[in-house]
Coordinates of C-alpha atoms in Angstrom, one line a residue:
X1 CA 10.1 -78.8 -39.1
X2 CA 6.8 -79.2 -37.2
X3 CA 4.3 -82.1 -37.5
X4 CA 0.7 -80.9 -38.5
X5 CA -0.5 -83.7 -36.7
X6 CA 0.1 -81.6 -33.7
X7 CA -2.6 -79.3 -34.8
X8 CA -5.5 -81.4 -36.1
X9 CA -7.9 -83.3 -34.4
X10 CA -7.4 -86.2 -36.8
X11 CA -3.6 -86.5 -35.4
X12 CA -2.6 -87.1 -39.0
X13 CA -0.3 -84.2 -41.5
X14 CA 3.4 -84.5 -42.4
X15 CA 5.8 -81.5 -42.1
X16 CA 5.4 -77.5 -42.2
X17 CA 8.1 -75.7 -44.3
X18 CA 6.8 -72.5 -41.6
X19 CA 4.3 -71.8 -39.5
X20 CA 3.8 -68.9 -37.3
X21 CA 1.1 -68.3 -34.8
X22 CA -1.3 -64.9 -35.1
X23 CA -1.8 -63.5 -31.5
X24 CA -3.9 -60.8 -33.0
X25 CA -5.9 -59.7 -36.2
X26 CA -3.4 -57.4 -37.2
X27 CA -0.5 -59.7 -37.0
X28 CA -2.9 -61.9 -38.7
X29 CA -3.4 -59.9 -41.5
X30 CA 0.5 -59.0 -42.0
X31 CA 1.5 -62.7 -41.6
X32 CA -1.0 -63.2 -44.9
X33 CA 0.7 -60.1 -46.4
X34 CA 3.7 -61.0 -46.1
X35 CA 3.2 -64.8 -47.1
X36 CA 1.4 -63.3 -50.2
X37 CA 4.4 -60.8 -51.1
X38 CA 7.0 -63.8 -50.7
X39 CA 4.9 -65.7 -53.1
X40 CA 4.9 -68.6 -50.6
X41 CA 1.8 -70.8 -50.3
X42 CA -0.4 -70.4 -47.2
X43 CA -2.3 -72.6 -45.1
X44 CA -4.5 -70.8 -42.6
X45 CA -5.3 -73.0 -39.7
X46 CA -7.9 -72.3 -36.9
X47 CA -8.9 -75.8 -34.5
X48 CA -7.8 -78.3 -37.3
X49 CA -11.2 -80.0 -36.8
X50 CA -12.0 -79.8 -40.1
X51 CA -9.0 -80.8 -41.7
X52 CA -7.0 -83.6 -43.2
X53 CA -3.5 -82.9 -44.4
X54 CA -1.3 -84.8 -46.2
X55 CA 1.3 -86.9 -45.3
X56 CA 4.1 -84.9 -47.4
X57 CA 2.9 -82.0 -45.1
X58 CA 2.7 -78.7 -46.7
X59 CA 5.4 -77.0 -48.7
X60 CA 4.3 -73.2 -47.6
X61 CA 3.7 -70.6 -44.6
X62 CA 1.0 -72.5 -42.1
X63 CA -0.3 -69.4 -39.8
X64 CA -2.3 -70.2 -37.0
X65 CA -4.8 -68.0 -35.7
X66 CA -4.5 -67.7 -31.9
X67 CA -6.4 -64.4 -31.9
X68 CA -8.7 -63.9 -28.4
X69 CA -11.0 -61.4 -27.8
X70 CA -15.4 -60.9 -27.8
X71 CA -17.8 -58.6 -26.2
X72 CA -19.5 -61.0 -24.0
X73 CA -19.7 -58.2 -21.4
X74 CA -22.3 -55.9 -23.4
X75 CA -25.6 -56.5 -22.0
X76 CA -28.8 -55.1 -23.3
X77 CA -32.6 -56.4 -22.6
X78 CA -33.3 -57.9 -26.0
X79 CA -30.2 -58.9 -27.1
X80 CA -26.8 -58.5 -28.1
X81 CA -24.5 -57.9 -30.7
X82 CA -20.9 -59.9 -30.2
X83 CA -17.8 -59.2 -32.1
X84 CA -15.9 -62.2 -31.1
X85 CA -12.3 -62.8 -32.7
X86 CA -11.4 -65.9 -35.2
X87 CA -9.2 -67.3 -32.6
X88 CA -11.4 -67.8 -30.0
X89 CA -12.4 -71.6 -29.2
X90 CA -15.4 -72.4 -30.5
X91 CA -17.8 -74.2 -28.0
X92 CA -16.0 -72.3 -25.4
X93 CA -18.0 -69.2 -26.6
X94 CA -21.5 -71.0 -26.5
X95 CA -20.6 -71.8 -23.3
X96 CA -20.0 -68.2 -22.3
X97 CA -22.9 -67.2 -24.0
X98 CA -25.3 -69.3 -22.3
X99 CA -24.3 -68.4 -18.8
X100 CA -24.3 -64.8 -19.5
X101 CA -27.6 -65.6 -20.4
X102 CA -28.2 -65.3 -24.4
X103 CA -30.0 -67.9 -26.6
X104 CA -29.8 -69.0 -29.9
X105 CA -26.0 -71.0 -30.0
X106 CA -27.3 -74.1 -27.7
X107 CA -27.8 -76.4 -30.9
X108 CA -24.6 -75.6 -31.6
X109 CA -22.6 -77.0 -28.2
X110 CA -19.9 -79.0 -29.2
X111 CA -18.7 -78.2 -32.3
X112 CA -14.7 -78.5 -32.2
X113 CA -12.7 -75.9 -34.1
X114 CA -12.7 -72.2 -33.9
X115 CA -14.9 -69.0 -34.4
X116 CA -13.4 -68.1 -37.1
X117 CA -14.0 -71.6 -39.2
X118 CA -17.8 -71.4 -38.0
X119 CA -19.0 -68.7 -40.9
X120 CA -16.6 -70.7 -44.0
X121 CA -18.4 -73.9 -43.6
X122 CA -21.6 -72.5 -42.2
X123 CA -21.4 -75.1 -38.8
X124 CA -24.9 -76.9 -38.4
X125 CA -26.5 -79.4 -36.3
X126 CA -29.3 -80.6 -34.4
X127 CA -31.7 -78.8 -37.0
X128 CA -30.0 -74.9 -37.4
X129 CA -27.0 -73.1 -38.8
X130 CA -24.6 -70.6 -37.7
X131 CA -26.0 -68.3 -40.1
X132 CA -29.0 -67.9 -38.2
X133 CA -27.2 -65.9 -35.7
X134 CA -24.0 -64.1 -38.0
X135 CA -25.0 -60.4 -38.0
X136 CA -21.1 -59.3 -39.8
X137 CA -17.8 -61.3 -40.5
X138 CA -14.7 -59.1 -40.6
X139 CA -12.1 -60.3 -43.1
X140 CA -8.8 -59.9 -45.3
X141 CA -9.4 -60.0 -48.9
X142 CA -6.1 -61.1 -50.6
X143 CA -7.0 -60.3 -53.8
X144 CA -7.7 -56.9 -52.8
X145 CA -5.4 -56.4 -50.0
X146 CA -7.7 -54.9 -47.6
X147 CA -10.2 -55.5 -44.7
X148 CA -13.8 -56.1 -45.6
X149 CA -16.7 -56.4 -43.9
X150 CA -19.5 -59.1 -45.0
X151 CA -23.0 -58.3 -44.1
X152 CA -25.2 -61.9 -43.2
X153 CA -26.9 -61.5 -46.8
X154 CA -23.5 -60.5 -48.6
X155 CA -21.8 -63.9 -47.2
X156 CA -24.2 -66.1 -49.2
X157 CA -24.6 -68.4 -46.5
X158 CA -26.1 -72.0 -47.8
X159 CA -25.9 -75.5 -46.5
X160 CA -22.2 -75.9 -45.3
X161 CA -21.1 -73.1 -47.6
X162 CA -20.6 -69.7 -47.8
X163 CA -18.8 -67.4 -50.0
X164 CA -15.9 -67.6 -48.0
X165 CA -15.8 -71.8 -49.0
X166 CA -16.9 -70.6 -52.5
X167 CA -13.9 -68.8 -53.4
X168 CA -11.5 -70.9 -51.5
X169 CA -8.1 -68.9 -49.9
X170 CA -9.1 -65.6 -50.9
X171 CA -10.7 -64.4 -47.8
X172 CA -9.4 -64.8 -44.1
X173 CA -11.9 -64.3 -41.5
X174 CA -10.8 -62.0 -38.8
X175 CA -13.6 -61.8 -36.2
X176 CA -17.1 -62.4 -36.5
X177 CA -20.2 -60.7 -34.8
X178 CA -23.3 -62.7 -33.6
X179 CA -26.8 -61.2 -32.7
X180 CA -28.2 -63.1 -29.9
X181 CA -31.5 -63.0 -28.4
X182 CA -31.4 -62.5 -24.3
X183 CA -33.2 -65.1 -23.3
X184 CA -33.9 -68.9 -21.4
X185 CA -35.5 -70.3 -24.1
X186 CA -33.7 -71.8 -26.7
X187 CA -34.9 -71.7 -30.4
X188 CA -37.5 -73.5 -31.9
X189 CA -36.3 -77.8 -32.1
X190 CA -36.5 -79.0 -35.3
X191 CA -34.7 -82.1 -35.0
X192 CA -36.4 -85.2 -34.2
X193 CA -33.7 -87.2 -32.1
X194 CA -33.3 -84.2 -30.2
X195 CA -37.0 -83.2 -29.7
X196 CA -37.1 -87.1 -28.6
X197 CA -34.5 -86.1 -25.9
X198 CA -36.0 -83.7 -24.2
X199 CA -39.2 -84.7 -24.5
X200 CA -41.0 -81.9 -26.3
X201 CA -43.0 -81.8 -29.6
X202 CA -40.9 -80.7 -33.0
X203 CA -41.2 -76.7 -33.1
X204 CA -41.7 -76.5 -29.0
X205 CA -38.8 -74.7 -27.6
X206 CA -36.3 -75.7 -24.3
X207 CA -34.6 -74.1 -21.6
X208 CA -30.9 -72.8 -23.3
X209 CA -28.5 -75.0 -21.1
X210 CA -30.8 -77.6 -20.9
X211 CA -30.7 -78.3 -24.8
X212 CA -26.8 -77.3 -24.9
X213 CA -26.3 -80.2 -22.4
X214 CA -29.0 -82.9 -24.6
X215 CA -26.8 -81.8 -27.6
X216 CA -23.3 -82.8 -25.9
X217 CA -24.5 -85.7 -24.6
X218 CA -26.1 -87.0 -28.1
X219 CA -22.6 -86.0 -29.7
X220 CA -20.5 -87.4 -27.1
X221 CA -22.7 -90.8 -27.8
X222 CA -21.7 -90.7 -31.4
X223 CA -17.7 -90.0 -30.4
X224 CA -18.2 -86.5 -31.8
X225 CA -16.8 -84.5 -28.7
X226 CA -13.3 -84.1 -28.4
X227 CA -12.0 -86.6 -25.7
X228 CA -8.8 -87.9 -25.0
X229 CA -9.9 -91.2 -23.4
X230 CA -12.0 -91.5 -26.9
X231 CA -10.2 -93.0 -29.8
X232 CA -13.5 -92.3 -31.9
X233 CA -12.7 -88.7 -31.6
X234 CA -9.7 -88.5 -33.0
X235 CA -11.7 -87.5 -36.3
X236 CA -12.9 -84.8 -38.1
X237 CA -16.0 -84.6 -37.4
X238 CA -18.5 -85.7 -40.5
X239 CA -16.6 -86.9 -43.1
X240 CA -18.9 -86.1 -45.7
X241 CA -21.8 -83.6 -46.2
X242 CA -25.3 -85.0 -46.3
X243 CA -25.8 -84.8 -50.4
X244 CA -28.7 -83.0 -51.8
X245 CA -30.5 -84.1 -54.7
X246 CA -33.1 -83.1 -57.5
X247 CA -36.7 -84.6 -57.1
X248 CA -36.4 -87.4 -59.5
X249 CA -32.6 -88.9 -57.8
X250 CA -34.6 -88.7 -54.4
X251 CA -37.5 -90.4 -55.6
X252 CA -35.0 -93.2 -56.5
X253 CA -34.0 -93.8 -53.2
X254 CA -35.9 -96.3 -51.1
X255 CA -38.8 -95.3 -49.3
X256 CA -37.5 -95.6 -45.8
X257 CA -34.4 -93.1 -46.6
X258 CA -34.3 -89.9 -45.0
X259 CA -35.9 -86.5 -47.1
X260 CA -35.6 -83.3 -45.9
X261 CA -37.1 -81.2 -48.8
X262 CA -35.5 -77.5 -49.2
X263 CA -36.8 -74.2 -50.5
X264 CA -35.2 -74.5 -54.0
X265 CA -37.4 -77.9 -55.1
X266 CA -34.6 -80.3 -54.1
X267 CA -34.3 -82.8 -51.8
X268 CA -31.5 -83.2 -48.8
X269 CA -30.9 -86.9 -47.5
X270 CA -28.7 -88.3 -45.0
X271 CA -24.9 -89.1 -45.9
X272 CA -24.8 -91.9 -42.8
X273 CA -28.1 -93.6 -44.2
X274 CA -26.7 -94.1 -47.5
X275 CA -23.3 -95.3 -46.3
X276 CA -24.6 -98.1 -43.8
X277 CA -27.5 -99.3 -46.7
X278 CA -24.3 -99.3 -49.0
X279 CA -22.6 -101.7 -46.8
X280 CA -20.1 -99.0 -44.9
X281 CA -20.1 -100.4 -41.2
X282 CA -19.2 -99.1 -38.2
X283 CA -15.3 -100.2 -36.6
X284 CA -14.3 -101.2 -40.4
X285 CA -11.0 -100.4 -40.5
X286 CA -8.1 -100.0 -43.4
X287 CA -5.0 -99.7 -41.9
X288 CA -4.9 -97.1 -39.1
X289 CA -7.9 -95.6 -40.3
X290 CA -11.5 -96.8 -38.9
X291 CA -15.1 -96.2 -39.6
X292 CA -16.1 -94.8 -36.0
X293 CA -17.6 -97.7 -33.7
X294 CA -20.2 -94.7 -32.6
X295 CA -21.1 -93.1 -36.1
X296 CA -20.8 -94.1 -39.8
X297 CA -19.9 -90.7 -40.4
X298 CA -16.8 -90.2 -38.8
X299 CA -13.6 -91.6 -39.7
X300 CA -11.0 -92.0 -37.7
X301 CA -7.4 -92.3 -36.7
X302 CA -7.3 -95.3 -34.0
X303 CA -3.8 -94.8 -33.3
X304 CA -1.3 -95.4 -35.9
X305 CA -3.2 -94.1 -38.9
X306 CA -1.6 -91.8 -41.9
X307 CA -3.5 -89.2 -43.9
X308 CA -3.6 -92.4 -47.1
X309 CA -5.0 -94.2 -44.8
X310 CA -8.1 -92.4 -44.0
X311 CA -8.4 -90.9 -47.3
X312 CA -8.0 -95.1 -49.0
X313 CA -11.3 -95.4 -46.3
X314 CA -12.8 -92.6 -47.4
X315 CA -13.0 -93.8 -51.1
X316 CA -13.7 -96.5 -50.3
X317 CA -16.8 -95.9 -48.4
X318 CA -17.8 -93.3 -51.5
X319 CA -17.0 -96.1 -53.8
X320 CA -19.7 -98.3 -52.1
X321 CA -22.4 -95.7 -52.1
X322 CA -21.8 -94.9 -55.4
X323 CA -22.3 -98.6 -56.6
X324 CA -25.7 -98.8 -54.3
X325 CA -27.3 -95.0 -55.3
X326 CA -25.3 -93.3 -57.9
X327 CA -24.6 -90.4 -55.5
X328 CA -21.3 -89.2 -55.4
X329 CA -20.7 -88.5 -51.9
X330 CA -18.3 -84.9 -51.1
X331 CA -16.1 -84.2 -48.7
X332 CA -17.2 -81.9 -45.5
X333 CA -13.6 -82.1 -44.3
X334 CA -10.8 -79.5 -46.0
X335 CA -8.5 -81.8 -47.7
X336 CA -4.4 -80.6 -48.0
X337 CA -2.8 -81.9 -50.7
X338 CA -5.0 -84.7 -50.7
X339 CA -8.0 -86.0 -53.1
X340 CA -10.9 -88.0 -53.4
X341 CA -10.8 -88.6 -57.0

């Protein structure tokens, strides 16, 4: 049987009882169909950036989606919409985008994983969301056994969630379509450290590959880029989503902790502040597993580590900051037969 560890960014997952590999939607969808008929469990995997599997592996059908495709090539003046298939590499397609000269995925460079994983957890950083840009997602609803298509609205996009996360394993994306601006200038920057990067005022905007290359260099500083000759980026990525509270557990928190207010009243603040004023450091290690030496964030597999492992270190660091705040840190990261409780 095959090692998931082969398939994640974390190195890390036991056995598959099957996996197949989806060249195409359509073989997508009947893989799914016929996993579903057989009664068999099903583990759809994209990048495995965004995943930690257990050690036992997964008693099921693991189907990989390998499905290529987009409409890069349609041009128009103000703008484009791309149908761009699940399979397709994620930062790959910013990449494309950029040269071809649309806006509004720069603050996105870098994000490991595929296109079809972006719209489930709602990929964000450096101040904006993939929502911003998702004009339709194309997917198979199990339940139903037939394609649907999501409007933006319809997907009930929030902060690294969606309806897709919401009702877990019923829906499998199949493609998505963005609608970019054409463009040189990138959107508005609303994120301090990178506004600090490039030298502009919060709100100013930037030349498009000139804030896609600011945004891989400040990830590949915090060992959030995917590099072999980096140990720290044998992760997932953030561990843990940045928690958001009412008004009166914020106003709890020490003065100097980060508050990023939000529409509905409450109050974001930063998962890495609270786990390095909890005592969470970076390079502490249990086992094979490691706090990241570039980000609190991030764990890590530093070479020998086993899916306990990292999930031992990952309550353990949510034990601390529980103890400090009385905020339950959750999980960003998909967990396979794992939990944190």
């Amino acid at each position: 049987m095959e090692q998931l560890s082969n398939f994640t960014t974390l190195k890390v997952g036991g056995p598959a009882q099957k996996i197949v590999h989806a060249h195409t939607e359509d073989e997508l969808v009947e893989f799914v169909k016929a996993a579903d008929k057989a009664g068999e469990k099903v583990l759809i995997l994209g990048g495995g950036s965004n995943l930690l599997i257990s050690d036992a592996g997964f008693a099921g059908t693991v189907i990989r989606v390998e499905s290529k495709g987009n409409a890069l090539d349609y041009d128009a003046c103000s703008g484009g919409m791309i149908e761009v298939s699940a399979g397709e590499d994620w930062d790959q397609f910013v990449e494309q985008t950029i040269e071809k000269g649309f806006a509004d995925l720069e603050s996105l460079s870098g994000i490991p994983g595929t296109v079809g994983g972006a719209p489930i957890q709602n990929i964000g950083a450096y101040g904006h969301e993939v929502s911003e840009t998702i004009a339709r997602v194309k997917a198979y609803d199990r339940k139903k056994g037939e394609v649907i298509t999501f409007t933006n609205e319809q997907c009930h996009f929030s902060y690294r969630n969606s309806a897709f996360k919401e009702d877990a394993g019923r829906y499998v994306v199949l493609n998505v379509t963005f609608q970019l601006r054409k463009g040189e200038m990138s959107l508005p920057i609303t994120y301090a450290e990178l506004a600090n990067y490039l030298s502009v005022n919060l709100g100013d905007r930037a030349p498009i590959m000139k804030v896609r290359n600011a945004v891989l260099e400040l990830r590949g500083r915090k060992g959030m880029l995917i590099n072999s000759t980096d140990v720290n980026s044998n992760s997932a990525g953030s561990f843990f989503v940045n928690p958001i509270l009412t008004k009166d557990m914020a106003d709890k928190l020490p003065a100097d902790a980060p508050r990023w207010p939000q529409s509905d009243g409450k109050v974001k603040t930063s998962a890495a502040w609270l786990m390095e004023h909890a005592g969470v450091n970076k390079g502490e290690k249990l086992a094979g597993a490691q706090i990241s030496n570039k980000h609190v964030l991030a764990l890590t597999n530093s070479g020998d580590a086993t899916a306990d492992d990292i999930i031992e270190l990952a309550k353990m660091a949510r034990a601390k900051v529980f103890e400090k705040f009385g905020i339950k840190l959750e999980a960003e990261v998909q967990l396979v037969g794992l939990d944190l409780n």
